[in-house]
Coordinates of C-alpha atoms in Angstrom, one line a residue:
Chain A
X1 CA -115.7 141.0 183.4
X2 CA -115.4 140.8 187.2
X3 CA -118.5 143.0 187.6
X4 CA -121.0 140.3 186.7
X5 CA -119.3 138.1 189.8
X6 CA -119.5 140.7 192.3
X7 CA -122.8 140.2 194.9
X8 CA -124.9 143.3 195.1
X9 CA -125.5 145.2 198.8
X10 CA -122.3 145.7 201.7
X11 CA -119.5 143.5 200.9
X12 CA -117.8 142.2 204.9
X13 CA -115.8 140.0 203.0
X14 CA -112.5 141.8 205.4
X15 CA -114.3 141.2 208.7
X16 CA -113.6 137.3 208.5
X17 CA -109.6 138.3 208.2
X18 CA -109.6 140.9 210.9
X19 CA -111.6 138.4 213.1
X20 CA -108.6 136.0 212.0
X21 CA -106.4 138.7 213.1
X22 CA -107.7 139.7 216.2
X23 CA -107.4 136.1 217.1
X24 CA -103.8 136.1 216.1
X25 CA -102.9 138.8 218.6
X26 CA -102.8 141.4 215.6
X27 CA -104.6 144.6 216.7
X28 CA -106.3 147.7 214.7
X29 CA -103.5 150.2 213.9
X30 CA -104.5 153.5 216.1
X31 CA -106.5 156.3 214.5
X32 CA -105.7 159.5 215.4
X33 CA -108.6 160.6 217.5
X34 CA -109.9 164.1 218.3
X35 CA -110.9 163.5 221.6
X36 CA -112.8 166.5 221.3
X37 CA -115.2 169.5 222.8
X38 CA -117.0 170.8 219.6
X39 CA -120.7 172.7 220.3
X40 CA -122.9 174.6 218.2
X41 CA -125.7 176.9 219.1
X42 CA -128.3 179.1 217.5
X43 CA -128.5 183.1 218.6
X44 CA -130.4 185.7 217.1
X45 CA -129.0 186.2 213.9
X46 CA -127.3 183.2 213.4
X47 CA -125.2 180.2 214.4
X48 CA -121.9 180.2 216.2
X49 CA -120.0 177.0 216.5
X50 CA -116.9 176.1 219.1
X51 CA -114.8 173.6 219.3
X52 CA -111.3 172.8 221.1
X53 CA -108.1 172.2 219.1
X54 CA -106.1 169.1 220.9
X55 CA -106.0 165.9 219.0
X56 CA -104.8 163.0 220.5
X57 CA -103.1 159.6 219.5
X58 CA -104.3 157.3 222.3
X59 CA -102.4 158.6 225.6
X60 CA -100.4 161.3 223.4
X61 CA -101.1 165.1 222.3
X62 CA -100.6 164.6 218.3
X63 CA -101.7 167.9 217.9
X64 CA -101.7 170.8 219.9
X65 CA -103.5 173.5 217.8
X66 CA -105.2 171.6 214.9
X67 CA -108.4 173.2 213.5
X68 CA -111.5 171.3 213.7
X69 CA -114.3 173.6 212.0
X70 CA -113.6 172.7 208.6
X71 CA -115.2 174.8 205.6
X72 CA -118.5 173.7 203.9
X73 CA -119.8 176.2 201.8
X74 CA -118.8 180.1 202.9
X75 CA -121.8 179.9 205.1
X76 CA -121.8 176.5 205.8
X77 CA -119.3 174.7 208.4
X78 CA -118.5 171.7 210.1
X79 CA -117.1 171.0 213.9
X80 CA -115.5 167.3 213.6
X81 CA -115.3 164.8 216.4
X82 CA -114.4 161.1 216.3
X83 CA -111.3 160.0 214.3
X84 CA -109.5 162.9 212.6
X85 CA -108.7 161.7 209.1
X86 CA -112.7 160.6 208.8
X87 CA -113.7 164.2 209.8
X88 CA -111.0 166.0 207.1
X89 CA -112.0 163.4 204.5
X90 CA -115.6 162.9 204.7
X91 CA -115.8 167.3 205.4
X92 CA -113.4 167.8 202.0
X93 CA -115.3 165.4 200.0
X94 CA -119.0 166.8 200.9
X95 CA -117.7 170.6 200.8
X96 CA -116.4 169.7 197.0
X97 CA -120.0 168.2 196.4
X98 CA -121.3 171.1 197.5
X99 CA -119.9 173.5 195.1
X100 CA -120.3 171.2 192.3
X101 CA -124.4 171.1 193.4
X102 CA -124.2 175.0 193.9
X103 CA -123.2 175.7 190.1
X104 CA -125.5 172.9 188.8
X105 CA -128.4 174.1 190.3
X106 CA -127.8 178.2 190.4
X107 CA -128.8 178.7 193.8
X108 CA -127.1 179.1 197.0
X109 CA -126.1 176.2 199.3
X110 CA -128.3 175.2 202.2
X111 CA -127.3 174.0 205.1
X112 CA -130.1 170.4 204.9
X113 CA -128.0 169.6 201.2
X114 CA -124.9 168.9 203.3
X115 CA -126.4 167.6 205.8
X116 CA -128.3 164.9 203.5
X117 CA -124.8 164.3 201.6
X118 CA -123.3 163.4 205.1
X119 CA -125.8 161.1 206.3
X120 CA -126.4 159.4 203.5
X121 CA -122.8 158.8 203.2
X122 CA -121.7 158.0 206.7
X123 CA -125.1 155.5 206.9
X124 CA -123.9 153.8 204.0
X125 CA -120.1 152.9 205.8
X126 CA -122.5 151.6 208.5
X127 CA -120.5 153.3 211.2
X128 CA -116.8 152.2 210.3
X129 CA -116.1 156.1 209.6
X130 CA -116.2 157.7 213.1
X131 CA -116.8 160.7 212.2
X132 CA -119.4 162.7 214.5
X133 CA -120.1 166.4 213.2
X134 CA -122.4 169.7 214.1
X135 CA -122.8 170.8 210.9
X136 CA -124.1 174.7 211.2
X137 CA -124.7 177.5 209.3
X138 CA -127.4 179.9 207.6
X139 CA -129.0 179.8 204.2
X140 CA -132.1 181.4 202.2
X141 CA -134.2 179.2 205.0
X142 CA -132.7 180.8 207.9
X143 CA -130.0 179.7 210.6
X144 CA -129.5 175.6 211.1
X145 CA -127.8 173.7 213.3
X146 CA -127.7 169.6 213.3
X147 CA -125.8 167.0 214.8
X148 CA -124.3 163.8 213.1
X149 CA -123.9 160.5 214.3
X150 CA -121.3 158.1 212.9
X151 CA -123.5 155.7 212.0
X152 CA -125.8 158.3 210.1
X153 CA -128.7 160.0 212.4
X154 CA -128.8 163.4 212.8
X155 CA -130.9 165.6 215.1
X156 CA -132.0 168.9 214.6
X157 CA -131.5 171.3 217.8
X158 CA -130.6 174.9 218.9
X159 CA -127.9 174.3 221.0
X160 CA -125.7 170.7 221.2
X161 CA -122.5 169.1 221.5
X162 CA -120.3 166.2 220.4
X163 CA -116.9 164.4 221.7
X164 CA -115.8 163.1 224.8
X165 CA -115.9 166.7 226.4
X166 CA -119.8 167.2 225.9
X167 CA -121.4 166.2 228.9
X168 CA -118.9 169.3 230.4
X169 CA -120.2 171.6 227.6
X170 CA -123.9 170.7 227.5
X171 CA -124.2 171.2 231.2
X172 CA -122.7 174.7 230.5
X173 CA -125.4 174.0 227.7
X174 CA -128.2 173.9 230.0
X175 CA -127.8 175.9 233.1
X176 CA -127.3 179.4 231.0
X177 CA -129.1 178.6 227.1
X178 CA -131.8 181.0 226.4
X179 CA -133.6 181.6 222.9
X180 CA -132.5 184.9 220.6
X181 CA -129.3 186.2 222.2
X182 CA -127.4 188.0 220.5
X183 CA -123.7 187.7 219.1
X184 CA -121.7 188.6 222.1
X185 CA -123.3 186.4 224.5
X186 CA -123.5 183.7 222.4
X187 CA -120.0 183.7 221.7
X188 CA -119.4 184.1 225.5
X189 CA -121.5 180.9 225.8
X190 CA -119.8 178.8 223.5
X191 CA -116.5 180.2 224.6
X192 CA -117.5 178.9 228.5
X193 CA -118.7 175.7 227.0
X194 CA -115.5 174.7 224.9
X195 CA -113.3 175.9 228.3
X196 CA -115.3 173.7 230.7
X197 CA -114.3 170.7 227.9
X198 CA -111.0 172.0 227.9
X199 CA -110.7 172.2 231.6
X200 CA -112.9 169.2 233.1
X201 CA -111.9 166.6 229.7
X202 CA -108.4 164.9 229.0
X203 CA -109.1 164.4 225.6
X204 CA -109.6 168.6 224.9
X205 CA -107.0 170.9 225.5
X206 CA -105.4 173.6 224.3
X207 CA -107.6 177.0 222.4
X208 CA -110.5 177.1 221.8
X209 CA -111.8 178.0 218.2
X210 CA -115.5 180.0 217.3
X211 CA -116.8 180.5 213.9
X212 CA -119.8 182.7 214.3
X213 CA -122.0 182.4 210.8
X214 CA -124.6 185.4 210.2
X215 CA -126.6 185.7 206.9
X216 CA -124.1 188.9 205.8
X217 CA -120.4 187.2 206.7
X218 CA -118.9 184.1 208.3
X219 CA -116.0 185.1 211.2
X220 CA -113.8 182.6 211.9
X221 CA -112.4 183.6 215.0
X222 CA -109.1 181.2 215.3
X223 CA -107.7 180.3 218.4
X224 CA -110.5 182.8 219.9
X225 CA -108.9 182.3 223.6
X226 CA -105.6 180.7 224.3
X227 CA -106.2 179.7 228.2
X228 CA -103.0 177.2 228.3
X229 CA -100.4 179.3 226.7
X230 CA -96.8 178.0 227.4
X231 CA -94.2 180.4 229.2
X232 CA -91.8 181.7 227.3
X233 CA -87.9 180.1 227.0
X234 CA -85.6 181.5 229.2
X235 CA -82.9 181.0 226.6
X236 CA -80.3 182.0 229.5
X237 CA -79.3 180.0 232.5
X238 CA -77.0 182.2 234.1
X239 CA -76.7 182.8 237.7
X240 CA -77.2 186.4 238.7
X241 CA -75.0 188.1 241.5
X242 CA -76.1 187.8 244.2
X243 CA -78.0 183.8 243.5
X244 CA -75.4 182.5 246.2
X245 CA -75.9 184.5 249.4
X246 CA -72.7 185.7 251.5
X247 CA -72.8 184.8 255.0
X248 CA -69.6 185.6 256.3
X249 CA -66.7 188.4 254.8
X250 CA -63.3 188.3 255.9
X251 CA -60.4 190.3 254.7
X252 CA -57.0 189.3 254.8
X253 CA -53.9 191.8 253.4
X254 CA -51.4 190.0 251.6
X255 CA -49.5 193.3 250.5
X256 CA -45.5 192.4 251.5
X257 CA -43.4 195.8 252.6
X258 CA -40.2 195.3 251.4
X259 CA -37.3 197.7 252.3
X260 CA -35.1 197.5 249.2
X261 CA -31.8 200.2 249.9
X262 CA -30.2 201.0 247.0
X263 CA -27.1 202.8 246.0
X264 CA -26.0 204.3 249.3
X265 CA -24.9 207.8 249.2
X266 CA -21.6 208.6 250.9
X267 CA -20.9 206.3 253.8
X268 CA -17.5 204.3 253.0
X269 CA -17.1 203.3 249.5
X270 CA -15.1 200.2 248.5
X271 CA -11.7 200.3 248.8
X272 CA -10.5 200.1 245.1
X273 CA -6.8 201.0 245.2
Chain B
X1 CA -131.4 107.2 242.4
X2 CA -127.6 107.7 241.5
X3 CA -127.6 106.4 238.2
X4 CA -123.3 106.2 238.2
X5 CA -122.0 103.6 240.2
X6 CA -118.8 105.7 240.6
X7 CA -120.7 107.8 243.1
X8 CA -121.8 105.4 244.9
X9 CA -120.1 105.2 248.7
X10 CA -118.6 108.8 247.9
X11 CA -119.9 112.2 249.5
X12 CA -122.6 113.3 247.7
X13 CA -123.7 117.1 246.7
X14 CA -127.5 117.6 246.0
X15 CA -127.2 121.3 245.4
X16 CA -127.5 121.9 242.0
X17 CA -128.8 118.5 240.1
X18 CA -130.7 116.3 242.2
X19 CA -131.2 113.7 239.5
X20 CA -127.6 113.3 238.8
X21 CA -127.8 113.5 235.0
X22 CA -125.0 114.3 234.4
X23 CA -122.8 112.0 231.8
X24 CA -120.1 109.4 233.1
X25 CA -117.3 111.2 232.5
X26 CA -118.0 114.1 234.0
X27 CA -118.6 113.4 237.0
X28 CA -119.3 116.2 239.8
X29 CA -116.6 117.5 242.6
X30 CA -118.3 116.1 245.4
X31 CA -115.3 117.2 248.1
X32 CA -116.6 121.1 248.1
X33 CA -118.6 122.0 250.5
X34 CA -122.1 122.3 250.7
X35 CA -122.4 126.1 251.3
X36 CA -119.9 126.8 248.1
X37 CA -122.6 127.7 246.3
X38 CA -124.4 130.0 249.1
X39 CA -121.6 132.3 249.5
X40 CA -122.0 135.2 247.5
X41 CA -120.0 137.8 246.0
X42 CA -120.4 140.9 244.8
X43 CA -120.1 140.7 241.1
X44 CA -122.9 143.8 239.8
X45 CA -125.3 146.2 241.9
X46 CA -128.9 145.5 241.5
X47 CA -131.1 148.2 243.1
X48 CA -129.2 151.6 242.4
X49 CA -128.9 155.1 243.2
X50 CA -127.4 157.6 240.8
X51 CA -124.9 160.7 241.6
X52 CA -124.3 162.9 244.9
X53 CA -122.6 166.4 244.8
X54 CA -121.2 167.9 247.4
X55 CA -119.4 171.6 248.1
X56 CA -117.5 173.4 250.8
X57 CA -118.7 177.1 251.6
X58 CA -117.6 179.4 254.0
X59 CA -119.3 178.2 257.3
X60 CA -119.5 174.5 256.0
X61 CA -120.7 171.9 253.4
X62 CA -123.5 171.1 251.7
X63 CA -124.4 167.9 249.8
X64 CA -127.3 166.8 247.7
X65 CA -128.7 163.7 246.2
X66 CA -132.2 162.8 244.6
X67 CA -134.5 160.3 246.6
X68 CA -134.3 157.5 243.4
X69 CA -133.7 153.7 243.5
X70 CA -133.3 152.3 240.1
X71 CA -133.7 148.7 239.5
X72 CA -131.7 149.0 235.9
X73 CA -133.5 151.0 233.6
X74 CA -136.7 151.0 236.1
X75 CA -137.6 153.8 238.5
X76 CA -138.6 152.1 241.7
X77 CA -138.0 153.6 244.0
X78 CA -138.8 157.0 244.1
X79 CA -138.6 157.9 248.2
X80 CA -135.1 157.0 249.0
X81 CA -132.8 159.1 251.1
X82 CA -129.8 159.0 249.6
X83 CA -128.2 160.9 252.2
X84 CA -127.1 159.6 256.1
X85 CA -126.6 161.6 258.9
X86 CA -123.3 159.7 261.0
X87 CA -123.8 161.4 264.7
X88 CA -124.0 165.4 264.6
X89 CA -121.0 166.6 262.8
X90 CA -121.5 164.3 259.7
X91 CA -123.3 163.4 256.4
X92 CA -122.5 160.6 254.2
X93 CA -124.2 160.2 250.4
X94 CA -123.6 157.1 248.2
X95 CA -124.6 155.9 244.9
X96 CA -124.6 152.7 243.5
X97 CA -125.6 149.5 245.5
X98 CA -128.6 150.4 247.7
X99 CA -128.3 147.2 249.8
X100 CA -124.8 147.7 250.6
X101 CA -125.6 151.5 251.3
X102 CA -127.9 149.8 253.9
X103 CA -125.7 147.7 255.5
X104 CA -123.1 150.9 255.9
X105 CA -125.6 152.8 257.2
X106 CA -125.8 149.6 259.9
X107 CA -122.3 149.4 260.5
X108 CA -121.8 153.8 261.1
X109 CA -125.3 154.0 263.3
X110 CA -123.9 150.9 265.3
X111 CA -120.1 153.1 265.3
X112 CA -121.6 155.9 266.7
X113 CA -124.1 153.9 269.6
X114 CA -120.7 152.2 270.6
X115 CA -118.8 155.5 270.5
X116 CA -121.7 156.8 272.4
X117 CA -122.3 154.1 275.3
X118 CA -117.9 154.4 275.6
X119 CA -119.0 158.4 276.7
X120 CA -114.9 159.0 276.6
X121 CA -115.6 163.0 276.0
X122 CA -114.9 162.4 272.1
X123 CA -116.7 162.9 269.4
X124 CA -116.3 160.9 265.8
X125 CA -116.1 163.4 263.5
X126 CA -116.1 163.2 259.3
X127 CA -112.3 162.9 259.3
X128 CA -112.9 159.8 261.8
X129 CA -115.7 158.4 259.5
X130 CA -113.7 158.9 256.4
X131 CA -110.6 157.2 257.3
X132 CA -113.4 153.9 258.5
X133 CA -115.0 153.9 255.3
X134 CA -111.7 154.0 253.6
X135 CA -110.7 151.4 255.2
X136 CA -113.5 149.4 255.1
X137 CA -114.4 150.0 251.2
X138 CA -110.6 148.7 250.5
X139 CA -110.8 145.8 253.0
X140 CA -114.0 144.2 251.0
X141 CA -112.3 145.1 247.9
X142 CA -109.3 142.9 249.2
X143 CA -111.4 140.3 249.6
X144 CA -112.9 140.4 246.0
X145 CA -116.4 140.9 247.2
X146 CA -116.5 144.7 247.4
X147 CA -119.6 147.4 248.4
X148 CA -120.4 148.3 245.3
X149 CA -120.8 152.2 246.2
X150 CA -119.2 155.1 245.6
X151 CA -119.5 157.6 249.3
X152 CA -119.6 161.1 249.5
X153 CA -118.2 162.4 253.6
X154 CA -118.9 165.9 254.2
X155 CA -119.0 167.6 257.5
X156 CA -118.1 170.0 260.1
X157 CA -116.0 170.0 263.6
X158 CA -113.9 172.1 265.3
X159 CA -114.2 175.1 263.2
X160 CA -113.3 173.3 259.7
X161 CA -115.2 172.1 256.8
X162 CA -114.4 168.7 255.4
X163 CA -115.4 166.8 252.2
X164 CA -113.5 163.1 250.8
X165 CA -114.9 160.8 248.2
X166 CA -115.1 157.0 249.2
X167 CA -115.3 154.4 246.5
X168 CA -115.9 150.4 246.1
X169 CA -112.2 150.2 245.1
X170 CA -110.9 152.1 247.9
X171 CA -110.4 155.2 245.7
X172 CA -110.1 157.9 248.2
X173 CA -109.8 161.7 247.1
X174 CA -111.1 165.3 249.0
X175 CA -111.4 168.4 247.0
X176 CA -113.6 171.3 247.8
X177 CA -115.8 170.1 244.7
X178 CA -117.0 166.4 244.5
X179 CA -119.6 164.3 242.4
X180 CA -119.7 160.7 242.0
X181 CA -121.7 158.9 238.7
X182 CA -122.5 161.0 236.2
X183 CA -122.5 164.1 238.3
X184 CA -118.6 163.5 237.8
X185 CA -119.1 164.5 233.8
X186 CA -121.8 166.9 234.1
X187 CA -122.0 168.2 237.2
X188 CA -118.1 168.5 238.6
X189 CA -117.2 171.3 236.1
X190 CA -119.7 173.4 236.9
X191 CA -119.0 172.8 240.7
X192 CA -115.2 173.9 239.8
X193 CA -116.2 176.9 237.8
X194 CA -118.4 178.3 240.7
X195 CA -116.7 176.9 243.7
X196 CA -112.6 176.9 243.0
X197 CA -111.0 179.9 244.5
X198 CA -113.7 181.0 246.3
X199 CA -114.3 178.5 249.1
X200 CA -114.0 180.6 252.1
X201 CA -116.2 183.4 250.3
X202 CA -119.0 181.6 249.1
X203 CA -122.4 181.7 251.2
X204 CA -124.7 179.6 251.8
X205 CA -127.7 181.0 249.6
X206 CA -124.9 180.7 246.9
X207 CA -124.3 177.4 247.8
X208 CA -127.4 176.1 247.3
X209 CA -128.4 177.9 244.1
X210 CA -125.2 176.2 242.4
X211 CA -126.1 172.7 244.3
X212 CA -129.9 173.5 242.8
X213 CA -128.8 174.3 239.1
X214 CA -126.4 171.4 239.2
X215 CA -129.6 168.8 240.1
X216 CA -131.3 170.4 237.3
X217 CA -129.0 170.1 234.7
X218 CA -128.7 166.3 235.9
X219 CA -132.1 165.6 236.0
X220 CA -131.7 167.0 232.3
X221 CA -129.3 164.8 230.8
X222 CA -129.1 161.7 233.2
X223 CA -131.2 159.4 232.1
X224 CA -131.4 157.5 235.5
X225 CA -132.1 160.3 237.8
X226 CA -135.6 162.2 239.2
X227 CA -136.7 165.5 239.7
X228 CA -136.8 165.1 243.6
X229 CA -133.7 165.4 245.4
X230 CA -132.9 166.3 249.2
X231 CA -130.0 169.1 250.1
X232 CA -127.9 168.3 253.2
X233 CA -126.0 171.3 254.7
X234 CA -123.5 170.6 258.2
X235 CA -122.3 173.7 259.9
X236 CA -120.8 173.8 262.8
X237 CA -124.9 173.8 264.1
X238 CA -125.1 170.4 263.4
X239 CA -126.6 168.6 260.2
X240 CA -130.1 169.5 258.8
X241 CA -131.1 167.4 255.8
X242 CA -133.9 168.8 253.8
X243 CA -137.4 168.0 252.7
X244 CA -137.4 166.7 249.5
X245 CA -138.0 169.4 246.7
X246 CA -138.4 169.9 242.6
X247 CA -136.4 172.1 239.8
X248 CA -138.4 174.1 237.8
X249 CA -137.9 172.9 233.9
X250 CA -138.3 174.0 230.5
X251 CA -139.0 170.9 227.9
X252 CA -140.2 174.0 225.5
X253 CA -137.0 174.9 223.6
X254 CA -137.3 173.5 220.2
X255 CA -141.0 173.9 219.7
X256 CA -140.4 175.9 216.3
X257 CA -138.3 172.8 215.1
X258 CA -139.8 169.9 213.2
X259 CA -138.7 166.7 212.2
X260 CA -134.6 165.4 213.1
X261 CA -133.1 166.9 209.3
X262 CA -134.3 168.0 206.2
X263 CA -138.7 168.0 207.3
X264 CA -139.7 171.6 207.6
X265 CA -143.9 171.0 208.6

């Protein structure tokens, strides 16, 4: 019965109370962010795609080794940047779509399906879900690699980046990209892109994570290199001989000689009579 | 006319409304001086420049900046030199404010006449310079009324390299890497990756070629920057700025691509 009430098109009925709120003093409770370093770019047989794996909570580390290339289709994934519960969500909810759509229609995924399921979606939150991806992978069309804004574009490119760390990773980007490499050096590439994120950004940290997508198999190489590994516990805080130095050794004897005569043989015994 | 008999017989400030329209009960603070509203303060850069980079090598620095005055999103400039020589053992690049650049480079040339015409057997050199700048950026930042600039100081004396970062709060910082603007995002960490480590190893030739790929990738992906930048290099031969020169660019690498998503044709 309510349905015939409701107004047709967005409904910003909750932006008067949050402006009401901000007013008040009240503010936005704090997504989890990614921060984020995630790249993608296109080699000779494929895609590979990079991306850090630190995800922060304003000033704090909340994560130390979460995984940001989510799963699409087995040829299909998704590096997530922006705030971390839109990039699981909106990821989960298009990869089920996706293998719905796969059975329906018979045919193998492609790569522009997703990528139209994503844009359409994130265009029609108008924004409010920050989730910026590079969506990659290769189907019947060949290799594809786009880049999703929050507020729905995409662009369509063989090498980019997304998050706070990818002016670090684009200029990485553009001073050693070239067309058709093949697998090795791309992963090298990416690998030197995600690091300078990880080195130069404070909102990347930690490993860095490739996923290297070829017609024949996907590789998800997890955690690919570990440059900030922690030393290991000590678990023992004792002092060795020899922590304190000796400077100076004196001896002193404190062995007592002590004559004790016993029983004395002959001599004059005691007069007992 | 004044219209408002409650000005009448007091001091009177024609500055801003000559007709004194103004309504009754507002009625204008004639008891601040007339030059109030001439005295001006810093509050955003007009006429800008963009980033400077600078290394240390083996035998010295080197420091580059492009020859670009933007006036906001316009290129207006486009034969500025970004990058000051401050007697012979010292260069100084800055970004931001071009005005207040000028009026530094005033203050330094006039430093170094004085320092001259004093002919005590010393010479300022970029440790000297720094510590003025410092002081001077901090100062005017004191005062609310700051030079909105942020001042690269590289140079050479007595057998060692030196390099500090100068800013319109009085941010000072030396590394063996620097970049101010957007070279700070872009071009710093590929400065670190070639430069870190290898200070006292790295040549000149090298130096430049990582200076030169750096100003390409800028020119790339700043939007406010030009493809005609000078390189300044300070050994302990004295400073040499360059002519101004080009990068060689590719704008061909997604000619197979079509469209921005699903468009194939």
């Amino acid at each position: 019965m309510a349905d015939i009430y409701r107004k047709s098109g967005f409904d910003f009925s909750n932006t008067v109370r949050n402006n009401y709120l901000g007013a008040k003093g009240v503010r936005l409770p704090k997504a989890t962010s990614t921060g984020t370093t995630i790249v993608g770019c296109l080699f000779k047989d494929g895609v590979v795609l990079g991306a850090d794996t630190r995800a922060t909570e304003g000033e704090i580390v909340a994560d130390k080794n979460c995984e940001k290339i989510h799963y699409i289709t087995e040829a299909i994934r998704c590096c997530g940047a922006g705030t971390a519960a839109d990039t699981e969500f909106t990821t989960a909810l298009i990869s089920s779509n996706m293998e719905l759509h796969a059975l329906s229609t018979g045919r193998k995924p492609r790569v522009v399906t997703a990528m139209t399921m994503l844009k359409q979606m994130l265009f029609r939150y108008q924004g409010h879900v920050g989730a910026a991806l590079v969506l990659g992978g290769v189907d019947t069309t060949g290799p594809q690699l786009f880049t999703i804004h929050p507020h729905g574009s995409t662009d369509k490119l063989p090498y980019v980046t997304m998050g706070s760390g990818s002016l670090a990773a684009m200029a990485v980007f553009e001073s050693s990209w070239k067309a058709n490499m093949d697998r090795e050096e791309a992963i090298a590439l990416v690998a030197a892109a995600i690091s300078a994120g990880i080195l130069n950004d404070l909102g990347s940290g930690s490993n860095v994570d490739v996923c290297v997508i070829t017609k024949d198999k996907t590789d998800m190489l997890r955690n690919y290199l570990m440059p900030n590994e922690r030393d290991p516990k000590e678990r023992s805080y004792v002092f060795e001989r020899g922590t304190t130095a000796i400077k100076k050794e004196t001896i002193r004897k404190f062995e007592v000689t002590d004559e004790v005569i016993t029983g004395i043989s002959g001599g004059d015994a005691m007069d007992t009579s | 006319m004044d219209h408002f008999p409650t000005n009448w017989g007091r001091p009177r400030y024609d500055g801003v409304d000559l007709y004194n329209t103004y309504p009754l009960h507002v009625r204008q603070d004639n008891a601040r001086d007339a030059f109030d509203s001439a005295v001006q303060r810093t509050r955003q850069p007009i006429v800008t420049g963009t980033s400077v980079l600078a290394i240390k090598f083996k035998d010295g620095v080197i420091l580059a900046a492009d020859n670009l005055a933007s006036y906001g999103s316009l290129a207006r400039f486009k034969d500025i030199q970004r990058l000051h020589p401050v007697g012979s053992h010292t260069v100084i690049g800055a970004g931001g404010d071009m005005s207040d650049f000028q009026y530094i480079q005033h203050e330094l040339d006039n430093l170094i006449i004085s320092e001259f015409t004093s002919d005590d057997g010393h010479k300022l050199g970029p440790a000297e310079i720094y510590e003025y700048l410092s002081r001077v950026m901090y100062g005017r930042r004191s005062q609310m009324n700051p030079l909105w600039n942020s001042l690269l100081v590289g140079g050479f004396k007595d057998g060692k390299s030196f390099l500090g970062y100068v800013d319109l709060l009085g941010t000072t910082y030396t590394a063996s890497t620097l970049a101010t603007g957007y070279g700070a995002y872009i071009a710093q960490p590929l400065l670190r990756k070639a430069v870190e480590g290898r200070e006292n190893k790295l040549t000149e030739e090298e130096g430049v070629k990582i200076i030169e790929e750096s100003m390409r990738v800028l020119f790339y992906r700043d939007a406010r920057s030009l493809n005609k930048y000078q390189v300044a290099v300070v050994t302990e031969k004295g400073v040499s700025i360059s002519e101004s020169r080009e990068s060689p660019t590719e704008w061909a690498f997604a000619e197979k691509l079509r469209g921005y998503g699903a468009q194939t044709q």
